[in-house]
Coordinates of C-alpha atoms and ligand atoms in Angstrom, one line a residue:
M915 CA 165.1 70.9 51.9
T916 CA 161.7 72.5 52.8
A917 CA 159.5 70.8 55.4
K918 CA 156.3 69.2 54.1
T919 CA 153.3 71.5 54.4
K920 CA 151.2 70.2 57.3
I921 CA 147.5 69.4 57.0
I922 CA 145.6 69.9 60.2
L923 CA 142.0 69.0 61.1
G924 CA 140.6 71.5 63.7
I925 CA 137.6 70.7 65.9
E926 CA 135.7 73.2 68.0
S927 CA 132.8 72.3 70.3
S928 CA 133.2 74.4 73.4
C929 CA 129.8 76.0 73.5
D930 CA 126.9 75.9 71.0
D931 CA 128.6 75.7 67.6
T932 CA 130.0 72.5 66.2
S933 CA 132.8 73.3 63.8
A934 CA 135.5 71.5 61.8
A935 CA 138.2 73.1 59.6
I936 CA 141.0 72.0 57.4
L937 CA 144.2 74.0 57.6
V938 CA 146.9 73.5 54.9
G939 CA 150.1 75.4 55.9
N940 CA 148.5 78.7 57.1
Q941 CA 145.6 78.5 54.6
I942 CA 142.1 77.5 55.5
H943 CA 140.6 75.1 52.9
A944 CA 137.4 74.4 54.7
N945 CA 135.7 75.9 57.8
V946 CA 132.3 74.3 58.4
I947 CA 130.1 75.6 61.3
A948 CA 126.8 74.1 62.5
N949 CA 124.9 76.6 64.7
Q950 CA 122.4 75.4 67.3
E951 CA 119.1 77.2 67.0
V952 CA 117.6 75.1 69.7
H953 CA 118.7 77.6 72.4
Q954 CA 117.1 80.7 71.0
S955 CA 113.8 80.3 72.8
F956 CA 115.5 79.6 76.1
G957 CA 117.3 83.0 76.1
G958 CA 120.7 81.3 76.5
V959 CA 122.7 78.1 75.9
V960 CA 121.2 75.0 77.6
P961 CA 124.2 72.7 78.3
E962 CA 122.3 69.4 78.0
L963 CA 120.8 70.3 74.6
A964 CA 124.2 71.7 73.4
S965 CA 126.0 68.4 74.0
R966 CA 123.3 66.4 72.4
A967 CA 123.4 68.6 69.3
H968 CA 127.2 68.3 69.1
Q969 CA 126.8 64.5 69.1
E970 CA 124.4 64.8 66.1
H971 CA 126.6 67.3 64.2
I972 CA 130.1 66.2 64.7
I973 CA 130.4 63.5 62.1
P974 CA 128.6 65.3 59.3
V975 CA 130.5 68.5 60.0
V976 CA 133.9 66.8 59.9
Q977 CA 132.9 64.9 56.8
R978 CA 131.8 68.1 55.1
A979 CA 135.0 69.9 56.0
L980 CA 137.0 67.0 54.4
N981 CA 134.8 67.1 51.3
D982 CA 135.0 70.9 51.0
A983 CA 138.8 70.8 51.2
K984 CA 139.1 67.7 49.0
I985 CA 141.2 66.0 51.6
S986 CA 141.0 62.4 52.7
L987 CA 141.5 61.2 56.3
N988 CA 144.9 59.6 55.5
Q989 CA 146.3 62.9 54.3
L990 CA 145.8 64.5 57.8
D991 CA 149.1 65.2 59.7
A992 CA 147.4 66.1 63.1
I993 CA 144.1 66.8 64.8
A994 CA 143.7 69.9 67.0
F995 CA 140.6 70.1 69.3
T996 CA 139.3 72.6 71.9
Q997 CA 140.2 71.1 75.2
G998 CA 138.7 74.1 77.2
P999 CA 137.5 76.3 78.6
G1000 CA 133.8 75.8 77.8
L1001 CA 130.9 73.6 78.7
M1002 CA 131.9 70.2 80.0
G1003 CA 129.3 68.2 78.0
S1004 CA 130.1 70.2 74.8
L1005 CA 133.9 69.9 75.1
T1006 CA 133.6 66.2 75.8
V1007 CA 132.0 65.5 72.5
G1008 CA 134.8 67.2 70.5
T1009 CA 137.6 65.8 72.8
S1010 CA 136.3 62.2 72.5
F1011 CA 135.9 62.4 68.8
A1012 CA 139.3 63.9 68.2
K1013 CA 141.0 61.3 70.4
A1014 CA 139.3 58.4 68.7
L1015 CA 140.1 59.7 65.2
A1016 CA 143.8 60.5 66.1
L1017 CA 144.1 57.0 67.6
A1018 CA 142.6 55.3 64.5
L1019 CA 144.8 57.4 62.1
K1020 CA 147.9 57.1 64.4
I1021 CA 148.6 60.9 64.1
P1022 CA 149.5 63.6 66.7
L1023 CA 146.7 65.1 68.9
I1024 CA 146.8 68.7 70.0
G1025 CA 144.7 70.1 72.9
V1026 CA 144.0 73.8 72.3
H1027 CA 142.9 76.6 74.7
H1028 CA 139.8 78.2 73.2
M1029 CA 140.7 81.8 74.0
K1030 CA 144.3 81.5 72.9
A1031 CA 142.9 80.2 69.6
H1032 CA 140.8 83.3 69.2
V1033 CA 144.0 85.3 69.5
L1034 CA 145.9 83.1 67.0
A1035 CA 143.2 83.3 64.4
H1036 CA 145.0 86.4 63.3
F1037 CA 147.7 84.3 61.7
I1038 CA 145.5 82.5 59.3
D1039 CA 146.5 83.6 55.8
D1040 CA 143.3 85.5 54.9
A1041 CA 142.4 86.6 58.5
S1042 CA 143.1 90.3 58.1
D1043 CA 144.8 93.0 56.0
C1044 CA 147.4 93.6 58.7
K1045 CA 148.9 90.7 60.8
P1046 CA 149.9 91.7 64.3
S1047 CA 153.6 91.8 65.1
F1048 CA 154.9 90.5 68.4
P1049 CA 154.6 91.6 71.1
F1050 CA 151.0 92.8 70.7
L1051 CA 148.0 93.4 73.0
C1052 CA 144.8 91.5 72.2
L1053 CA 141.4 92.5 73.5
T1054 CA 139.7 89.1 73.6
V1055 CA 136.0 89.6 74.1
S1056 CA 133.5 86.7 73.9
G1057 CA 130.4 85.3 75.6
G1058 CA 132.5 83.9 78.4
H1059 CA 135.6 86.0 78.6
T1060 CA 136.8 89.6 78.5
Q1061 CA 140.5 89.9 78.7
I1062 CA 143.5 92.1 77.7
V1063 CA 146.3 89.7 76.7
Q1064 CA 149.9 90.5 76.1
V1065 CA 151.0 88.2 73.3
N1066 CA 154.8 87.8 73.4
N1067 CA 154.7 85.0 70.8
A1068 CA 152.3 82.3 69.7
I1069 CA 152.9 80.3 72.8
D1070 CA 153.7 82.9 75.5
M1071 CA 150.7 84.9 76.4
Q1072 CA 150.0 86.8 79.6
V1073 CA 146.6 88.0 80.8
L1074 CA 146.9 91.7 81.9
G1075 CA 143.3 92.3 82.7
N1076 CA 140.1 90.2 83.2
T1077 CA 136.5 90.6 83.9
I1078 CA 135.6 90.3 87.6
D1079 CA 132.0 89.3 86.8
D1080 CA 130.2 89.2 83.4
A1081 CA 131.9 89.0 80.1
A1082 CA 131.3 91.7 77.4
G1083 CA 129.3 89.2 75.2
E1084 CA 127.3 88.3 78.2
A1085 CA 126.5 91.9 78.9
F1086 CA 125.3 92.3 75.3
D1087 CA 123.2 89.1 75.5
K1088 CA 121.7 89.9 78.9
A1089 CA 120.8 93.5 77.9
A1090 CA 119.2 92.1 74.7
K1091 CA 117.2 89.7 76.8
M1092 CA 115.9 92.6 78.9
L1093 CA 114.8 94.3 75.6
G1094 CA 112.9 91.2 74.6
L1095 CA 115.4 90.1 71.9
P1096 CA 116.3 86.4 71.3
Y1097 CA 119.7 84.8 72.2
P1098 CA 122.4 85.6 71.2
G1099 CA 121.4 89.2 71.4
G1100 CA 124.8 90.8 70.7
P1101 CA 124.5 90.8 66.9
L1102 CA 120.9 92.1 67.2
I1103 CA 121.9 95.0 69.4
D1104 CA 124.6 95.8 66.8
R1105 CA 122.0 95.8 64.1
Y1106 CA 119.4 98.0 65.8
S1107 CA 122.1 100.4 67.0
K1108 CA 122.7 101.5 63.4
H1109 CA 119.3 103.3 63.6
G1110 CA 119.6 104.6 67.1
N1111 CA 121.2 107.5 69.0
P1112 CA 124.1 106.3 71.2
K1113 CA 123.7 109.4 73.4
A1114 CA 120.0 109.0 74.0
F1115 CA 120.4 107.2 77.4
T1116 CA 123.2 107.2 79.9
F1117 CA 124.1 104.1 81.9
S1118 CA 126.6 103.9 84.8
K1119 CA 130.1 102.8 84.0
P1120 CA 132.1 100.8 86.5
Q1121 CA 135.1 102.3 88.4
I1122 CA 137.4 99.3 88.5
P1123 CA 141.1 99.9 89.1
G1124 CA 143.8 98.6 86.8
L1125 CA 143.0 96.7 83.7
N1126 CA 140.1 94.6 85.0
F1127 CA 136.6 94.9 83.7
S1128 CA 133.1 94.7 85.3
F1129 CA 129.8 94.5 83.6
S1130 CA 127.3 93.4 86.2
G1131 CA 126.7 97.0 87.4
L1132 CA 125.8 98.0 83.9
K1133 CA 123.2 95.3 83.7
T1134 CA 121.5 96.6 86.9
S1135 CA 121.7 100.1 85.7
I1136 CA 119.9 99.1 82.4
L1137 CA 117.3 97.2 84.4
Y1138 CA 116.5 100.1 86.7
A1139 CA 116.3 102.5 83.9
L1140 CA 113.9 100.3 82.0
Q1141 CA 111.7 99.7 85.0
A1142 CA 111.5 103.4 85.9
A1143 CA 110.7 104.4 82.3
E1144 CA 108.0 101.8 81.9
K1145 CA 106.2 103.1 84.9
K1146 CA 105.6 106.3 82.9
Q1147 CA 105.3 104.8 79.4
T1148 CA 104.3 101.2 78.8
D1149 CA 105.9 99.8 75.6
F1150 CA 109.0 102.0 76.3
R1151 CA 111.3 99.2 75.3
K1152 CA 109.6 98.7 72.0
I1153 CA 109.3 102.4 71.1
Y1154 CA 112.9 103.3 72.0
L1155 CA 114.5 100.0 70.9
N1156 CA 117.0 101.5 68.5
D1157 CA 118.1 104.2 70.9
L1158 CA 118.4 101.8 73.8
C1159 CA 120.5 99.4 71.7
A1160 CA 122.8 102.2 70.5
S1161 CA 123.2 103.6 74.0
I1162 CA 123.9 100.2 75.6
Q1163 CA 126.4 99.3 72.8
N1164 CA 128.1 102.7 73.2
T1165 CA 128.5 102.2 76.9
I1166 CA 130.0 98.6 76.5
I1167 CA 132.4 99.7 73.8
E1168 CA 133.5 102.8 75.8
I1169 CA 134.3 100.5 78.8
L1170 CA 136.4 98.2 76.5
M1171 CA 138.2 101.0 74.7
D1172 CA 139.0 102.9 77.9
K1173 CA 140.8 99.9 79.3
L1174 CA 142.5 99.1 76.0
E1175 CA 143.9 102.6 75.9
K1176 CA 145.1 102.3 79.4
A1177 CA 146.8 99.0 78.6
V1178 CA 148.6 100.6 75.7
K1179 CA 149.8 103.5 77.9
Q1180 CA 150.9 101.2 80.6
T1181 CA 152.9 98.7 78.5
G1182 CA 154.0 101.0 75.7
I1183 CA 152.9 98.3 73.2
K1184 CA 151.1 99.9 70.2
N1185 CA 150.5 96.8 68.2
V1186 CA 146.8 96.1 69.1
A1187 CA 144.4 93.4 68.0
I1188 CA 140.9 92.3 68.9
A1189 CA 139.5 88.8 68.9
G1190 CA 136.4 86.7 70.0
G1191 CA 132.8 87.0 69.2
V1192 CA 132.3 90.6 70.3
S1193 CA 135.2 91.6 67.9
A1194 CA 132.5 91.2 65.2
N1195 CA 130.8 94.3 66.7
S1196 CA 130.7 97.0 64.1
E1197 CA 131.1 99.9 66.6
L1198 CA 134.1 98.2 68.3
R1199 CA 135.7 97.6 64.9
K1200 CA 135.1 101.2 63.8
R1201 CA 136.5 102.7 67.0
I1202 CA 139.6 100.5 67.0
L1203 CA 140.2 101.1 63.3
S1204 CA 140.1 104.9 64.0
K1205 CA 143.1 104.4 66.2
R1206 CA 145.2 103.8 63.0
Q1207 CA 145.0 107.6 62.7
T1208 CA 147.1 107.8 65.9
D1209 CA 150.2 105.6 66.2
W1210 CA 148.5 102.2 66.9
N1211 CA 149.1 99.3 64.5
V1212 CA 145.6 97.7 64.5
S1213 CA 144.7 94.2 63.5
I1214 CA 141.1 93.1 63.2
P1215 CA 140.1 89.6 62.0
K1216 CA 137.6 89.0 59.3
M1217 CA 134.1 88.3 60.5
S1218 CA 134.1 84.5 60.0
Y1219 CA 137.1 84.2 62.3
C1220 CA 135.6 86.4 65.1
T1221 CA 132.8 84.1 66.4
D1222 CA 133.5 80.5 67.3
N1223 CA 135.1 78.5 64.5
A1224 CA 137.4 75.5 64.1
A1225 CA 139.8 77.4 61.7
M1226 CA 141.3 79.2 64.7
I1227 CA 141.7 75.8 66.5
A1228 CA 143.6 74.4 63.6
M1229 CA 145.8 77.5 63.4
A1230 CA 146.6 77.3 67.1
G1231 CA 147.3 73.6 66.5
S1232 CA 149.8 74.4 63.8
F1233 CA 151.8 76.6 66.2
Y1234 CA 151.7 73.9 68.9
L1235 CA 152.7 71.1 66.4
Q1236 CA 155.8 73.1 65.4
E1237 CA 156.8 73.1 69.1
N1238 CA 155.8 69.5 69.6
L1239 CA 153.2 70.5 72.2
L1240 CA 151.0 67.4 71.9
V1241 CA 148.6 65.6 74.2
G1242 CA 148.0 61.9 74.7
Q1243 CA 145.0 59.6 74.9
D1244 CA 144.7 60.6 78.6
A1245 CA 143.7 64.2 77.6
A1246 CA 140.4 65.2 79.1
A1247 CA 138.1 68.1 78.4
N1248 CA 138.7 70.8 80.9
P1249 CA 135.9 73.4 81.3
R1250 CA 138.3 75.6 83.4
L1251 CA 141.5 75.1 81.4
S1252 CA 144.0 77.7 82.6
W1253 CA 146.3 79.9 80.5
Ligands
KG4_2597 O1 133.5 83.8 70.7 P1 132.1 83.5 70.7 O2 131.5 83.1 69.4 O3 131.7 82.4 71.7 C1 132.3 82.3 73.0 O4 133.5 81.8 73.0 O5 131.7 82.8 73.9 O6 131.3 84.8 71.3 C2 129.9 84.8 71.4 C3 129.5 86.2 71.9 C4 128.0 86.3 72.2 O7 127.9 86.8 73.5 C5 127.5 87.2 71.1 O8 126.3 87.9 71.5 C6 128.7 88.1 70.9 O9 129.8 87.2 70.9 N1 128.6 88.7 69.6 C7 128.4 90.1 69.4 C8 128.4 90.3 68.0 N2 128.5 89.1 67.4 C9 128.7 88.1 68.3 N3 128.3 91.0 70.3 C10 128.2 92.3 69.8 N4 128.1 92.6 68.5 C11 128.2 91.6 67.6 N5 128.1 92.0 66.3
ZN2598 ZN1 134.8 81.8 71.5

């Protein structure tokens, strides 16, 4: 007898995107994301505004996901939500909503680690042309995290390297802000880089031992270079925007790739994946794909599963449900949820 295909509602509200998804088996039938444009003019996410916007969006977003998937509430088998890490006010909205709905429907509740969900997004049916095989290394790069994770199975993951200061996404966003670009600047740097010379400017790269990362020195290096150049030529940032973007992007991606190559050598694991918002970066995708010409088995998720989304939360929830890893009504949002 085959087990009934499970239907899971995923809810994501860790930062500035409110998202709900419906997973049926391993297939996504709806993945609705409401972005918050309110933060753009502030140059970063304003926590108070983010939680208020989540409160406004959560019910319509869940309703739309159910409508898109043509699923009614009483067909749901479980609810998975992002328990952490993230912004306290933002996480609390998703957590409270998920708890209330699970209580009303009398169905299991699953608390999901946001970064583990980024990794597990690879297992959604249409996530990529090549699913990673265990064990694999995953470079998880987002606005708040930069890690190399050894994924032994869907539950057992070990962090081999971490950033000691800024995350890669943060480095993109802060560099973009210095160039006068709105938040989030990562996708804009990616776009302008396409018309620029990646070797036009050189920025210092950190010398951090092991598999850890650092990006705060790069930020300072960019700032000093811009200040020095603008003493000689006002409007320098505008005139050389494309070259600056391409050079900054090139430096960040080289830092990431150097450590990833080191991790492959150190562990002997050649199954390699990328995940998180920065994995949408076209240069990172190109460089890692080129590794297929060597002996790496490379997995990159499709764009809609790179940046924050509830599909990955539902997918992680599905793995946890199989292992009966549930939480109760005492579950609380945890901005510093550990691995
Ligand atoms: O995973 P994510 O959506 O949210 C967090 O969990 O933080 O990642 C957001 C980050 C932002 O810093 C954003 O600038 C960056 O991912 N990002 C990019 C690109 N798309 C998103 N960075 C570089 N190139 C991109 N194409
Ligand atoms: Zn994320």
